[in-house]
């Protein structure tokens, strides 16, 4: 059944949609049990519902002390760079080296995690010169890590995340305690 050309060029008023922002006629809203819902509050139990991530019961990382945050960063850096040992040698590697074996995507993922560590350092109050050096380490690790075989070996040996956390730790140790 073909549509007449009149309907194509001058659509029927009941089928046309109002322009953006216009109101459109709407029928009754029926829930799954067949009850009609009012237009005023379609979801009354959720009207005042909101998330509060500042509370420690909802966000386990919300109220960490400076030392706890630094320990968390050190654990992540060790997991990324030195978590495992090549059997029969003293060569240590982490999941950064393993994920980096996936071409391009693996290096992007590990670089994103490393950038998150730099962001956390900035939130701990690290000055611009420390974060700039940390970003330089991440950039070198990310760019050289993109090279297929040599980049993976470089990832294992360079350990940018451990360097960054060590640099942050040294800077924080020089700061007066509050």
mmCIF file of C-alpha atoms in Angstrom:
data_model
loop_
_atom_site.group_PDB
_atom_site.id
_atom_site.type_symbol
_atom_site.label_atom_id
_atom_site.label_comp_id
_atom_site.label_asym_id
_atom_site.label_seq_id
_atom_site.Cartn_x
_atom_site.Cartn_y
_atom_site.Cartn_z
ATOM 1 C CA UNK A 1 0.000 0.000 0.000
ATOM 2 C CA UNK A 2 1.643 3.199 -1.162
ATOM 3 C CA UNK A 3 1.382 6.519 0.568
ATOM 4 C CA UNK A 4 -0.236 9.273 -1.478
ATOM 5 C CA UNK A 5 2.093 12.096 -2.489
ATOM 6 C CA UNK A 6 -0.154 14.643 -0.769
ATOM 7 C CA UNK A 7 0.679 13.050 2.603
ATOM 8 C CA UNK A 8 4.386 13.162 1.853
ATOM 9 C CA UNK A 9 4.591 16.845 0.907
ATOM 10 C CA UNK A 10 1.935 18.192 3.264
ATOM 11 C CA UNK A 11 1.758 15.818 6.193
ATOM 12 C CA UNK A 12 -1.413 15.231 8.087
ATOM 13 C CA UNK A 13 -1.678 17.421 11.186
ATOM 14 C CA UNK A 14 -2.197 14.450 13.482
ATOM 15 C CA UNK A 15 1.038 12.814 12.367
ATOM 16 C CA UNK A 16 3.310 15.834 12.437
ATOM 17 C CA UNK A 17 5.495 16.564 15.435
ATOM 18 C CA UNK A 18 5.835 19.968 17.006
ATOM 19 C CA UNK A 19 9.187 21.714 16.671
ATOM 20 C CA UNK A 20 11.775 21.389 19.440
ATOM 21 C CA UNK A 21 10.480 22.753 22.694
ATOM 22 C CA UNK A 22 6.858 22.582 21.578
ATOM 23 C CA UNK A 23 4.291 20.732 23.592
ATOM 24 C CA UNK A 24 2.864 17.548 22.265
ATOM 25 C CA UNK A 25 -0.471 16.075 23.203
ATOM 26 C CA UNK A 26 -0.062 13.101 25.440
ATOM 27 C CA UNK A 27 -2.474 10.404 26.454
ATOM 28 C CA UNK A 28 -2.916 8.848 29.866
ATOM 29 C CA UNK A 29 0.140 7.257 31.467
ATOM 30 C CA UNK A 30 -0.653 3.772 32.698
ATOM 31 C CA UNK A 31 1.661 1.791 34.975
ATOM 32 C CA UNK A 32 2.299 -1.944 34.670
ATOM 33 C CA UNK A 33 -0.629 -2.749 36.965
ATOM 34 C CA UNK A 34 -3.092 -0.780 34.812
ATOM 35 C CA UNK A 35 -3.433 2.199 37.148
ATOM 36 C CA UNK A 36 -3.462 5.707 35.690
ATOM 37 C CA UNK A 37 -0.607 7.940 36.822
ATOM 38 C CA UNK A 38 -1.135 11.649 37.332
ATOM 39 C CA UNK A 39 0.861 14.177 35.315
ATOM 40 C CA UNK A 40 2.005 16.077 38.419
ATOM 41 C CA UNK A 41 4.419 13.498 39.807
ATOM 42 C CA UNK A 42 5.008 10.438 37.678
ATOM 43 C CA UNK A 43 7.373 8.914 40.259
ATOM 44 C CA UNK A 44 6.342 10.230 43.706
ATOM 45 C CA UNK A 45 8.530 7.870 45.766
ATOM 46 C CA UNK A 46 11.641 9.221 44.005
ATOM 47 C CA UNK A 47 10.866 12.949 44.155
ATOM 48 C CA UNK A 48 13.226 13.798 47.005
ATOM 49 C CA UNK A 49 15.715 11.052 46.298
ATOM 50 C CA UNK A 50 19.334 12.061 45.713
ATOM 51 C CA UNK A 51 22.804 10.626 46.157
ATOM 52 C CA UNK A 52 25.151 11.997 48.782
ATOM 53 C CA UNK A 53 28.701 10.868 48.013
ATOM 54 C CA UNK A 54 30.268 12.989 50.747
ATOM 55 C CA UNK A 55 29.030 10.603 53.411
ATOM 56 C CA UNK A 56 31.469 7.802 54.241
ATOM 57 C CA UNK A 57 28.697 5.196 54.259
ATOM 58 C CA UNK A 58 27.932 5.783 50.578
ATOM 59 C CA UNK A 59 31.458 6.466 49.327
ATOM 60 C CA UNK A 60 34.196 4.291 50.835
ATOM 61 C CA UNK A 61 36.901 6.628 49.475
ATOM 62 C CA UNK A 62 35.262 9.902 50.528
ATOM 63 C CA UNK A 63 36.776 10.498 53.960
ATOM 64 C CA UNK A 64 40.283 9.115 53.569
ATOM 65 C CA UNK A 65 43.168 10.817 55.299
ATOM 66 C CA UNK A 66 46.170 12.066 53.371
ATOM 67 C CA UNK A 67 48.221 9.042 54.429
ATOM 68 C CA UNK A 68 45.469 6.617 53.425
ATOM 69 C CA UNK A 69 45.193 8.260 50.010
ATOM 70 C CA UNK A 70 48.952 8.084 49.544
ATOM 71 C CA UNK A 71 49.001 4.418 50.552
ATOM 72 C CA UNK A 72 46.239 3.723 48.037
ATOM 73 C CA UNK A 73 48.265 5.470 45.315
ATOM 74 C CA UNK A 74 51.353 3.452 46.265
ATOM 75 C CA UNK A 75 49.402 0.188 46.091
ATOM 76 C CA UNK A 76 48.012 1.039 42.659
ATOM 77 C CA UNK A 77 51.464 2.092 41.412
ATOM 78 C CA UNK A 78 52.999 -1.159 42.656
ATOM 79 C CA UNK A 79 50.198 -3.163 41.032
ATOM 80 C CA UNK A 80 50.766 -1.335 37.759
ATOM 81 C CA UNK A 81 54.573 -1.518 37.725
ATOM 82 C CA UNK A 82 56.119 -4.143 40.048
ATOM 83 C CA UNK A 83 53.474 -6.644 41.185
ATOM 84 C CA UNK A 84 54.969 -9.783 39.609
ATOM 85 C CA UNK A 85 58.414 -11.329 39.144
ATOM 86 C CA UNK A 86 59.584 -13.106 36.010
ATOM 87 C CA UNK A 87 60.381 -16.642 37.264
ATOM 88 C CA UNK A 88 64.090 -17.336 37.611
ATOM 89 C CA UNK A 89 65.070 -13.653 37.423
ATOM 90 C CA UNK A 90 64.817 -10.485 39.484
ATOM 91 C CA UNK A 91 62.875 -8.652 36.753
ATOM 92 C CA UNK A 92 59.659 -7.243 38.142
ATOM 93 C CA UNK A 93 56.667 -6.212 36.037
ATOM 94 C CA UNK A 94 53.078 -5.191 36.646
ATOM 95 C CA UNK A 95 49.751 -5.143 34.918
ATOM 96 C CA UNK A 96 50.919 -2.072 32.989
ATOM 97 C CA UNK A 97 53.287 -4.346 31.080
ATOM 98 C CA UNK A 98 50.608 -7.018 30.613
ATOM 99 C CA UNK A 99 47.822 -4.693 29.490
ATOM 100 C CA UNK A 100 50.348 -2.882 27.292
ATOM 101 C CA UNK A 101 50.699 -6.054 25.227
ATOM 102 C CA UNK A 102 47.293 -5.269 23.711
ATOM 103 C CA UNK A 103 48.152 -2.972 20.794
ATOM 104 C CA UNK A 104 47.117 0.689 21.222
ATOM 105 C CA UNK A 105 44.091 0.043 23.475
ATOM 106 C CA UNK A 106 46.202 -1.402 26.284
ATOM 107 C CA UNK A 107 48.540 1.577 26.255
ATOM 108 C CA UNK A 108 45.605 3.983 26.283
ATOM 109 C CA UNK A 109 44.077 2.196 29.282
ATOM 110 C CA UNK A 110 47.298 2.180 31.295
ATOM 111 C CA UNK A 111 47.999 5.817 30.405
ATOM 112 C CA UNK A 112 44.501 6.742 31.610
ATOM 113 C CA UNK A 113 45.131 4.986 34.930
ATOM 114 C CA UNK A 114 48.472 6.782 35.242
ATOM 115 C CA UNK A 115 46.749 10.110 34.552
ATOM 116 C CA UNK A 116 44.273 9.309 37.315
ATOM 117 C CA UNK A 117 47.250 8.926 39.690
ATOM 118 C CA UNK A 118 48.461 12.385 38.629
ATOM 119 C CA UNK A 119 44.979 13.778 39.252
ATOM 120 C CA UNK A 120 44.960 12.286 42.739
ATOM 121 C CA UNK A 121 48.366 13.840 43.384
ATOM 122 C CA UNK A 122 46.970 17.212 42.354
ATOM 123 C CA UNK A 123 44.040 16.718 44.744
ATOM 124 C CA UNK A 124 46.559 16.008 47.511
ATOM 125 C CA UNK A 125 47.982 19.468 46.880
ATOM 126 C CA UNK A 126 51.000 18.717 44.695
ATOM 127 C CA UNK A 127 52.306 21.919 43.072
ATOM 128 C CA UNK A 128 52.503 22.478 39.345
ATOM 129 C CA UNK A 129 56.176 21.546 39.012
ATOM 130 C CA UNK A 130 55.608 18.135 40.618
ATOM 131 C CA UNK A 131 52.532 17.427 38.505
ATOM 132 C CA UNK A 132 54.359 18.611 35.383
ATOM 133 C CA UNK A 133 57.162 16.115 36.028
ATOM 134 C CA UNK A 134 54.589 13.414 36.733
ATOM 135 C CA UNK A 135 52.796 14.212 33.474
ATOM 136 C CA UNK A 136 56.118 14.068 31.631
ATOM 137 C CA UNK A 137 56.753 10.582 33.056
ATOM 138 C CA UNK A 138 53.271 9.465 31.995
ATOM 139 C CA UNK A 139 53.741 10.945 28.525
ATOM 140 C CA UNK A 140 57.083 9.204 28.018
ATOM 141 C CA UNK A 141 55.645 5.925 29.277
ATOM 142 C CA UNK A 142 52.570 6.263 27.054
ATOM 143 C CA UNK A 143 54.333 7.328 23.869
ATOM 144 C CA UNK A 144 57.240 4.892 24.052
ATOM 145 C CA UNK A 145 54.866 2.153 25.222
ATOM 146 C CA UNK A 146 53.023 2.390 21.886
ATOM 147 C CA UNK A 147 56.057 0.950 20.072
ATOM 148 C CA UNK A 148 55.187 -2.734 19.562
ATOM 149 C CA UNK A 149 57.932 -4.801 21.250
ATOM 150 C CA UNK A 150 60.472 -2.298 22.516
ATOM 151 C CA UNK A 151 57.693 -0.264 24.125
ATOM 152 C CA UNK A 152 56.567 -3.216 26.216
ATOM 153 C CA UNK A 153 60.121 -3.791 27.429
ATOM 154 C CA UNK A 154 60.377 -0.072 28.192
ATOM 155 C CA UNK A 155 57.128 -0.235 30.213
ATOM 156 C CA UNK A 156 58.625 -2.965 32.370
ATOM 157 C CA UNK A 157 61.876 -1.090 32.976
ATOM 158 C CA UNK A 158 60.738 2.569 33.238
ATOM 159 C CA UNK A 159 58.070 2.200 35.979
ATOM 160 C CA UNK A 160 56.524 5.640 35.590
ATOM 161 C CA UNK A 161 53.841 5.135 38.258
ATOM 162 C CA UNK A 162 56.284 4.088 40.975
ATOM 163 C CA UNK A 163 58.482 7.069 40.044
ATOM 164 C CA UNK A 164 55.522 9.420 40.247
ATOM 165 C CA UNK A 165 54.310 8.180 43.621
ATOM 166 C CA UNK A 166 57.877 8.270 45.000
ATOM 167 C CA UNK A 167 58.217 11.869 43.778
ATOM 168 C CA UNK A 168 54.884 12.766 45.390
ATOM 169 C CA UNK A 169 55.875 11.035 48.643
ATOM 170 C CA UNK A 170 59.164 12.987 48.804
ATOM 171 C CA UNK A 171 57.340 16.257 48.240
ATOM 172 C CA UNK A 172 54.691 15.449 50.866
ATOM 173 C CA UNK A 173 57.362 14.467 53.410
ATOM 174 C CA UNK A 174 58.885 17.941 53.079
ATOM 175 C CA UNK A 175 55.563 19.632 53.783
ATOM 176 C CA UNK A 176 54.635 20.644 57.343
ATOM 177 C CA UNK A 177 51.960 18.525 59.033
ATOM 178 C CA UNK A 178 48.649 20.251 59.623
#
